Amino acid sequence: MTDKKSPYKIMWGMTGTGYLIKESIDLMKKLQETYQEKIDITVMLSKEGEVVIKWYKQWLYLTEVITKIKVEKTPNNPFFAGPLQLGKYDLFLVCPLSANSIAKIVHGIADSLITNCVAQTIKGNITVYLLPSDQHVEPIVTSRPDGSPLILKIRDIELENVNKLKQMEGIHVFQNFSEIEPLIIKKIQEKFKNV
């Protein structure tokens, strides 16, 4: 993939769901503080991802934590599909992944920046890591833009789509947010083991 001395490059996609936005940014911050020059995070936002992050009043926080933030203009602009497909990034993670984006991915629709990048990365025989927002039978507790709790019932169609997603070649689906940090740490440690 990349030279061992270069930082561990993560492309972190975020779609239009309020689920785990702040927690995701908190994790990016923690990783950057811990690994400093050993990690390089670029955030790719879908159009709706940008809308939701701003609606949840997390835009300023994201821009304070991450210097490289790219917002979708078209499915190929900014152009990340090629570099992801060629392995120019060590990890492609989408967290949070909305029910809308899940439905598109499982039905082969690549008409947004993130769904196109997922499709093209898989075609390059590179694993994509996804954390769907709507994947558990029991209702999820998320938050409203004002921070108050919101309980959401997950619909059957969303659960069906997540199950299809789990069966797709080239995709690793995280069951829980807590699985992401250990995976990233393990991969960073592997990259810098002999450096």
XYZ file of N, CA and C in Angstrom:
585
model
N 0.819 -1.188 0.000
C 0.000 0.000 0.000
C 0.865 1.254 0.000
N 1.214 1.770 1.173
C 2.020 2.986 1.234
C 3.344 2.688 1.923
N 4.284 3.576 1.784
C 5.596 3.447 2.404
C 5.455 3.363 3.916
N 6.245 2.491 4.541
C 6.138 2.273 5.989
C 6.402 3.532 6.803
N 7.202 4.466 6.275
C 7.538 5.665 7.027
C 6.470 6.747 6.906
N 5.581 6.602 5.942
C 4.507 7.583 5.794
C 3.446 7.328 6.861
N 2.663 8.327 7.185
C 1.624 8.129 8.203
C 0.588 7.095 7.767
N -0.092 6.542 8.740
C -1.204 5.637 8.468
C -2.356 6.504 7.981
N -2.734 6.340 6.714
C -3.719 7.213 6.083
C -5.119 6.621 6.177
N -6.021 7.391 6.797
C -7.411 6.977 6.937
C -8.298 7.932 6.158
N -9.173 7.359 5.340
C -10.252 8.116 4.729
C -11.491 7.784 5.552
N -12.016 8.794 6.241
C -13.154 8.586 7.145
C -14.370 9.251 6.517
N -15.294 8.451 6.019
C -16.526 8.966 5.433
C -17.614 9.139 6.480
N -18.417 10.170 6.296
C -19.552 10.422 7.192
C -20.757 10.790 6.326
N -21.878 10.132 6.592
C -23.089 10.374 5.813
C -24.125 11.121 6.658
N -25.307 11.285 6.105
C -26.341 12.121 6.722
C -27.158 11.470 7.815
N -26.511 11.158 8.912
C -27.210 10.652 10.083
C -26.589 11.282 11.328
N -27.420 11.587 12.303
C -26.923 12.203 13.527
C -26.305 11.208 14.494
N -26.408 9.927 14.173
C -25.932 8.853 15.043
C -24.408 8.863 15.153
N -23.898 9.016 16.357
C -22.473 8.915 16.672
C -21.586 9.973 16.005
N -22.136 11.127 15.678
C -21.310 12.176 15.063
C -20.245 12.658 16.040
N -20.664 13.099 17.204
C -19.700 13.632 18.163
C -18.710 12.557 18.597
N -19.206 11.350 18.825
C -18.329 10.251 19.228
C -17.271 9.968 18.152
N -17.675 10.070 16.892
C -16.723 9.853 15.795
C -15.641 10.918 15.802
N -16.044 12.164 15.969
C -15.065 13.251 15.994
C -14.166 13.124 17.230
N -14.753 12.747 18.361
C -13.955 12.520 19.573
C -12.875 11.460 19.316
N -13.246 10.386 18.614
C -12.283 9.322 18.334
C -11.194 9.820 17.385
N -11.566 10.587 16.372
C -10.557 11.152 15.471
C -9.559 11.992 16.262
N -10.087 12.810 17.164
C -9.227 13.670 17.987
C -8.287 12.833 18.850
N -8.830 11.825 19.501
C -8.021 10.959 20.372
C -6.915 10.267 19.569
N -7.259 9.752 18.406
C -6.267 9.065 17.572
C -5.159 10.016 17.144
N -5.537 11.221 16.748
C -4.531 12.194 16.312
C -3.646 12.638 17.470
N -4.228 12.807 18.646
C -3.425 13.194 19.811
C -2.479 12.075 20.226
N -2.934 10.839 20.105
C -2.123 9.697 20.513
C -1.026 9.385 19.504
N -1.355 9.418 18.222
C -0.420 8.955 17.197
C 0.230 10.070 16.387
N -0.199 11.294 16.569
C 0.385 12.495 15.963
C 0.868 12.279 14.543
N 2.177 12.250 14.314
C 2.713 12.165 12.951
C 2.538 10.772 12.334
N 2.075 9.816 13.100
C 1.895 8.460 12.572
C 0.519 8.260 11.939
N -0.352 9.266 12.015
C -1.706 9.120 11.487
C -2.084 10.353 10.672
N -2.817 10.120 9.607
C -3.275 11.184 8.730
C -4.731 10.886 8.368
N -5.651 11.671 8.922
C -7.079 11.440 8.699
C -7.629 12.500 7.756
N -8.287 12.027 6.702
C -9.059 12.890 5.815
C -10.517 12.527 6.019
N -11.368 13.527 6.180
C -12.802 13.276 6.328
C -13.494 13.606 5.014
N -14.272 12.650 4.541
C -15.084 12.791 3.340
C -16.545 12.858 3.787
N -17.206 13.948 3.449
C -18.606 14.113 3.837
C -19.516 14.021 2.624
N -20.583 13.252 2.763
C -21.622 13.323 1.749
C -22.279 14.697 1.877
N -23.038 15.097 0.866
C -23.747 16.387 0.946
C -24.613 16.434 2.194
N -25.330 15.348 2.441
C -26.211 15.309 3.614
C -25.413 15.162 4.908
N -24.254 14.553 4.829
C -23.381 14.483 6.003
C -23.005 15.874 6.477
N -22.663 16.749 5.532
C -22.342 18.135 5.889
C -23.554 18.824 6.513
N -24.723 18.627 5.913
C -25.944 19.254 6.433
C -26.198 18.816 7.870
N -26.124 17.512 8.114
C -26.439 16.982 9.443
C -25.400 17.425 10.470
N -24.122 17.412 10.116
C -23.080 17.843 11.056
C -23.297 19.306 11.456
N -23.665 20.123 10.496
C -23.948 21.535 10.812
C -25.219 21.657 11.636
N -26.228 20.879 11.317
C -27.498 20.922 12.054
C -27.288 20.504 13.512
N -26.397 19.550 13.722
C -26.075 19.085 15.070
C -25.024 19.959 15.759
N -24.655 21.041 15.097
C -23.697 22.014 15.649
C -22.339 21.377 15.970
N -21.879 20.497 15.068
C -20.587 19.835 15.242
C -19.570 20.271 14.186
N -19.973 21.175 13.290
C -19.075 21.603 12.207
C -17.807 22.254 12.748
N -17.952 23.177 13.664
C -16.790 23.868 14.221
C -15.857 22.861 14.904
N -16.426 21.958 15.678
C -15.622 20.943 16.356
C -14.862 20.097 15.332
N -15.552 19.657 14.273
C -14.897 18.857 13.245
C -13.743 19.623 12.605
N -13.958 20.898 12.295
C -12.905 21.688 11.644
C -11.745 21.993 12.593
N -11.992 21.984 13.890
C -10.910 22.159 14.857
C -10.062 20.897 14.972
N -10.680 19.735 14.770
C -9.995 18.453 14.928
C -9.311 18.012 13.636
N -9.976 18.195 12.519
C -9.500 17.688 11.229
C -9.228 18.847 10.282
N -8.054 18.852 9.678
C -7.725 19.923 8.727
C -8.141 19.562 7.306
N -8.181 18.268 6.994
C -8.556 17.841 5.646
C -9.990 17.323 5.641
N -10.924 18.210 5.285
C -12.336 17.859 5.197
C -12.774 18.147 3.771
N -13.314 17.139 3.113
C -13.764 17.274 1.738
C -15.250 16.954 1.670
N -16.012 17.885 1.089
C -17.457 17.728 0.986
C -17.825 17.378 -0.450
N -18.741 16.435 -0.575
C -19.210 15.986 -1.882
C -19.765 17.133 -2.726
N -19.320 17.163 -3.969
C -19.920 18.037 -4.975
C -20.683 17.172 -5.976
N -20.043 16.066 -6.388
C -20.651 15.062 -7.266
C -20.118 13.701 -6.819
N -20.606 12.599 -7.410
C -20.077 11.283 -7.031
C -18.579 11.113 -7.290
N -18.000 11.957 -8.131
C -16.563 11.871 -8.409
C -15.813 13.149 -8.052
N -16.439 14.032 -7.307
C -15.782 15.293 -6.960
C -16.075 15.621 -5.501
N -15.038 15.643 -4.656
C -13.623 15.451 -4.963
C -13.332 14.013 -5.374
N -12.263 13.839 -6.143
C -11.947 12.535 -6.711
C -11.155 11.693 -5.705
N -11.865 10.786 -5.045
C -11.244 9.863 -4.097
C -11.382 8.414 -4.534
N -12.308 8.137 -5.445
C -12.549 6.746 -5.836
C -11.272 6.091 -6.360
N -10.549 6.770 -7.237
C -9.314 6.212 -7.791
C -8.259 5.953 -6.737
N -7.891 6.973 -5.937
C -6.887 6.727 -4.894
C -7.291 5.622 -3.901
N -8.572 5.544 -3.556
C -9.016 4.478 -2.656
C -8.886 3.125 -3.337
N -9.294 3.053 -4.587
C -9.253 1.811 -5.352
C -7.818 1.308 -5.526
N -6.885 2.239 -5.599
C -5.477 1.886 -5.806
C -4.713 1.671 -4.498
N -5.414 1.787 -3.361
C -4.757 1.549 -2.081
C -3.894 2.688 -1.590
N -4.177 3.891 -2.018
C -3.407 5.065 -1.570
C -3.740 5.431 -0.120
N -4.818 4.867 0.405
C -5.190 5.029 1.810
C -5.073 3.669 2.481
N -4.647 3.664 3.735
C -4.506 2.412 4.472
C -5.848 1.874 4.949
N -6.811 2.760 5.150
C -8.114 2.346 5.674
C -9.189 3.272 5.132
N -10.281 2.682 4.663
C -11.473 3.437 4.273
C -12.587 3.007 5.210
N -13.009 3.937 6.030
C -14.025 3.720 7.052
C -15.164 4.695 6.812
N -16.400 4.210 6.896
C -17.554 5.104 6.852
C -18.310 4.917 8.161
N -18.329 5.985 8.947
C -18.982 5.974 10.259
C -19.365 7.402 10.616
N -20.606 7.700 10.768
C -21.756 6.817 10.649
C -22.204 6.657 9.200
N -22.840 5.519 8.933
C -23.390 5.217 7.615
C -24.907 5.190 7.728
N -25.565 6.072 6.991
C -27.027 6.213 7.076
C -27.761 5.053 6.414
N -29.024 4.892 6.788
C -29.870 3.862 6.179
C -30.010 4.102 4.680
N -30.060 5.349 4.256
C -30.161 5.670 2.835
C -28.925 5.175 2.081
N -27.750 5.450 2.623
C -26.513 5.004 1.962
C -26.396 3.485 1.977
N -26.837 2.846 3.043
C -26.825 1.378 3.102
C -27.692 0.812 1.990
N -28.898 1.348 1.836
C -29.813 0.871 0.796
C -29.182 1.021 -0.586
N -28.522 2.140 -0.819
C -27.861 2.342 -2.116
C -26.750 1.313 -2.330
N -25.915 1.113 -1.321
C -24.784 0.188 -1.456
C -25.274 -1.224 -1.753
N -26.264 -1.701 -0.995
C -26.718 -3.088 -1.189
C -27.440 -3.283 -2.513
N -27.905 -2.210 -3.113
C -28.579 -2.318 -4.405
C -27.699 -1.832 -5.560
N -26.409 -1.638 -5.299
C -25.466 -1.306 -6.353
C -25.580 0.111 -6.886
N -26.176 0.994 -6.129
C -26.324 2.387 -6.561
C -25.128 3.178 -6.038
N -24.413 3.790 -6.963
C -23.185 4.524 -6.607
C -23.307 5.969 -7.084
N -24.372 6.631 -6.668
C -24.655 7.978 -7.177
C -24.318 9.095 -6.203
N -23.573 8.776 -5.168
C -23.085 9.805 -4.246
C -21.589 9.567 -4.063
N -20.898 10.538 -3.515
C -19.453 10.400 -3.331
C -19.117 9.155 -2.519
N -19.796 8.974 -1.397
C -19.450 7.848 -0.525
C -19.866 6.513 -1.121
N -21.070 6.414 -1.686
C -21.474 5.127 -2.275
C -20.614 4.777 -3.488
N -20.204 5.771 -4.255
C -19.308 5.527 -5.386
C -17.938 5.064 -4.893
N -17.420 5.726 -3.864
C -16.113 5.324 -3.318
C -16.154 3.921 -2.729
N -17.262 3.564 -2.074
C -17.401 2.199 -1.547
C -17.347 1.209 -2.704
N -18.131 1.449 -3.746
C -18.171 0.530 -4.890
C -16.804 0.407 -5.551
N -16.153 1.523 -5.790
C -14.870 1.501 -6.499
C -13.755 0.899 -5.648
N -13.789 1.135 -4.348
C -12.775 0.553 -3.460
C -12.887 -0.968 -3.452
N -14.106 -1.471 -3.368
C -14.324 -2.922 -3.390
C -13.850 -3.500 -4.724
N -14.111 -2.784 -5.813
C -13.658 -3.255 -7.133
C -12.135 -3.339 -7.202
N -11.457 -2.540 -6.400
C -9.998 -2.597 -6.322
C -9.500 -3.674 -5.373
N -10.419 -4.513 -4.895
C -10.100 -5.628 -3.994
C -9.555 -5.143 -2.652
N -10.093 -4.032 -2.186
C -9.699 -3.461 -0.898
C -10.935 -3.434 -0.003
N -10.771 -3.882 1.231
C -11.889 -3.949 2.171
C -12.325 -2.558 2.613
N -13.630 -2.382 2.696
C -14.242 -1.155 3.194
C -14.844 -1.485 4.561
N -14.649 -0.585 5.515
C -15.151 -0.770 6.883
C -16.309 0.179 7.121
N -17.446 -0.376 7.546
C -18.669 0.412 7.683
C -19.308 0.220 9.055
N -19.831 1.309 9.601
C -20.643 1.227 10.814
C -22.025 1.803 10.505
N -22.999 0.920 10.223
C -24.358 1.384 9.957
C -25.021 1.932 11.208
N -25.806 2.976 11.005
C -26.508 3.570 12.143
C -27.696 2.717 12.573
N -28.335 2.050 11.661
C -29.588 1.336 11.940
C -29.413 -0.158 11.727
N -28.810 -0.853 12.706
C -28.524 -2.265 12.479
C -28.976 -3.205 13.583
N -29.504 -2.683 14.669
C -29.915 -3.555 15.771
C -31.437 -3.574 15.904
N -31.964 -4.720 16.285
C -33.415 -4.888 16.407
C -33.991 -3.936 17.449
N -33.298 -3.819 18.568
C -33.798 -2.951 19.627
C -33.639 -1.477 19.210
N -34.539 -0.634 19.665
C -34.438 0.792 19.330
C -33.084 1.365 19.763
N -32.610 2.348 19.019
C -31.355 2.996 19.379
C -31.640 4.322 20.052
N -30.767 4.666 20.971
C -30.855 5.970 21.615
C -29.782 6.835 20.977
N -30.225 7.864 20.319
C -29.321 8.819 19.708
C -29.647 10.174 20.329
N -29.193 11.231 19.733
C -29.504 12.540 20.305
C -30.071 13.465 19.247
N -30.845 14.397 19.717
C -31.380 15.452 18.860
C -30.284 16.511 18.713
N -30.455 17.428 17.769
C -29.456 18.492 17.621
C -29.208 19.296 18.898
N -30.218 19.375 19.780
C -30.033 20.124 21.027
C -29.384 19.289 22.130
N -29.064 18.019 21.813
C -28.401 17.154 22.775
C -29.338 16.259 23.573
N -30.622 16.525 23.534
C -31.562 15.684 24.277
C -31.700 14.324 23.589
N -32.031 13.283 24.375
C -32.092 11.936 23.801
C -33.272 11.761 22.828
N -33.065 10.882 21.875
C -34.089 10.532 20.906
C -34.025 9.028 20.702
N -35.162 8.348 20.887
C -35.224 6.903 20.715
C -35.834 6.619 19.343
N -35.100 5.827 18.562
C -35.547 5.497 17.213
C -35.763 4.002 17.065
N -36.928 3.626 16.526
C -37.216 2.233 16.203
C -36.617 1.962 14.825
N -35.941 0.860 14.693
C -35.341 0.480 13.429
C -36.359 -0.343 12.643
N -36.585 0.044 11.392
C -37.571 -0.633 10.555
C -37.014 -1.947 10.009
N -37.910 -2.855 9.668
C -37.518 -4.159 9.128
C -36.677 -4.017 7.865
N -37.026 -3.093 6.981
C -36.289 -2.925 5.727
C -34.841 -2.511 5.999
N -34.632 -1.718 7.030
C -33.269 -1.307 7.383
C -32.455 -2.494 7.897
N -33.093 -3.326 8.708
C -32.409 -4.526 9.204
C -32.094 -5.494 8.060
N -33.034 -5.641 7.120
C -32.794 -6.489 5.951
C -31.611 -5.972 5.143
N -31.548 -4.664 4.935
C -30.446 -4.096 4.155
C -29.101 -4.267 4.853
N -29.082 -4.112 6.177
C -27.824 -4.326 6.909
C -27.394 -5.781 6.795
N -28.342 -6.709 6.873
C -27.996 -8.126 6.716
C -27.433 -8.402 5.328
N -27.991 -7.768 4.301
C -27.442 -7.900 2.942
C -26.036 -7.304 2.878
N -25.862 -6.179 3.530
C -24.556 -5.512 3.559
C -23.493 -6.436 4.160
N -23.861 -7.136 5.220
C -22.934 -8.045 5.895
C -22.519 -9.214 5.014
N -23.321 -9.537 4.016
C -23.024 -10.655 3.119
C -22.213 -10.235 1.897
N -22.019 -8.934 1.718
C -21.341 -8.437 0.517
C -19.834 -8.638 0.589
N -19.273 -8.992 -0.533
C -17.836 -9.164 -0.651
C -17.133 -7.816 -0.491
N -16.028 -7.832 0.253
C -15.213 -6.633 0.387
C -15.676 -5.644 1.433
N -16.651 -6.038 2.222
C -17.183 -5.127 3.245
C -17.066 -5.771 4.622
N -16.553 -5.003 5.562
C -16.542 -5.401 6.975
C -17.520 -4.477 7.690
N -18.519 -5.062 8.331
C -19.513 -4.277 9.058
C -19.221 -4.370 10.553
N -18.986 -3.215 11.154
C -18.825 -3.171 12.606
C -20.196 -3.308 13.253
N -20.263 -4.102 14.307
C -21.504 -4.243 15.070
C -21.687 -3.068 16.020
N -20.567 -2.584 16.556
C -20.607 -1.528 17.566
C -19.475 -0.539 17.340
N -19.708 0.692 17.745
C -18.717 1.754 17.613
C -17.420 1.402 18.348
N -17.546 0.698 19.463
C -16.372 0.356 20.284
C -15.375 -0.549 19.560
N -15.751 -1.138 18.435
C -14.853 -2.017 17.682
C -13.885 -1.227 16.794
N -14.190 0.031 16.519
C -13.402 0.799 15.554
C -12.012 1.145 16.092
N -11.953 1.706 17.286
C -10.660 2.135 17.835
C -9.643 0.991 17.922
N -10.004 -0.180 18.478
C -9.006 -1.259 18.549
C -8.497 -1.693 17.171
N -9.367 -1.696 16.168
C -8.930 -2.071 14.826
C -7.916 -1.062 14.292
N -8.202 0.219 14.445
C -7.283 1.252 13.946
C -5.946 1.174 14.683
N -5.997 1.027 15.997
C -4.759 0.924 16.782
C -3.930 -0.269 16.328
N -4.583 -1.413 16.139
C -3.881 -2.621 15.697
C -3.204 -2.379 14.348
N -3.922 -1.744 13.427
C -3.373 -1.511 12.087
C -2.215 -0.504 12.120
N -2.321 0.518 12.961
C -1.215 1.477 13.096
C 0.008 0.773 13.676
N -0.200 -0.022 14.718
C 0.904 -0.742 15.339
C 1.566 -1.707 14.367
N 0.777 -2.368 13.536
C 1.333 -3.276 12.528
C 2.188 -2.522 11.521
N 1.719 -1.353 11.113
C 2.457 -0.570 10.123
C 3.800 -0.096 10.675
N 3.822 0.305 11.932
C 5.035 0.879 12.510
C 5.819 -0.091 13.382
N 5.484 -1.374 13.284
C 6.128 -2.388 14.133
C 7.648 -2.401 13.977
N 8.157 -2.315 12.781
C 9.600 -2.414 12.552
C 10.230 -1.095 12.143
N 9.563 -0.008 12.472
C 10.090 1.308 12.077
C 10.747 1.978 13.259
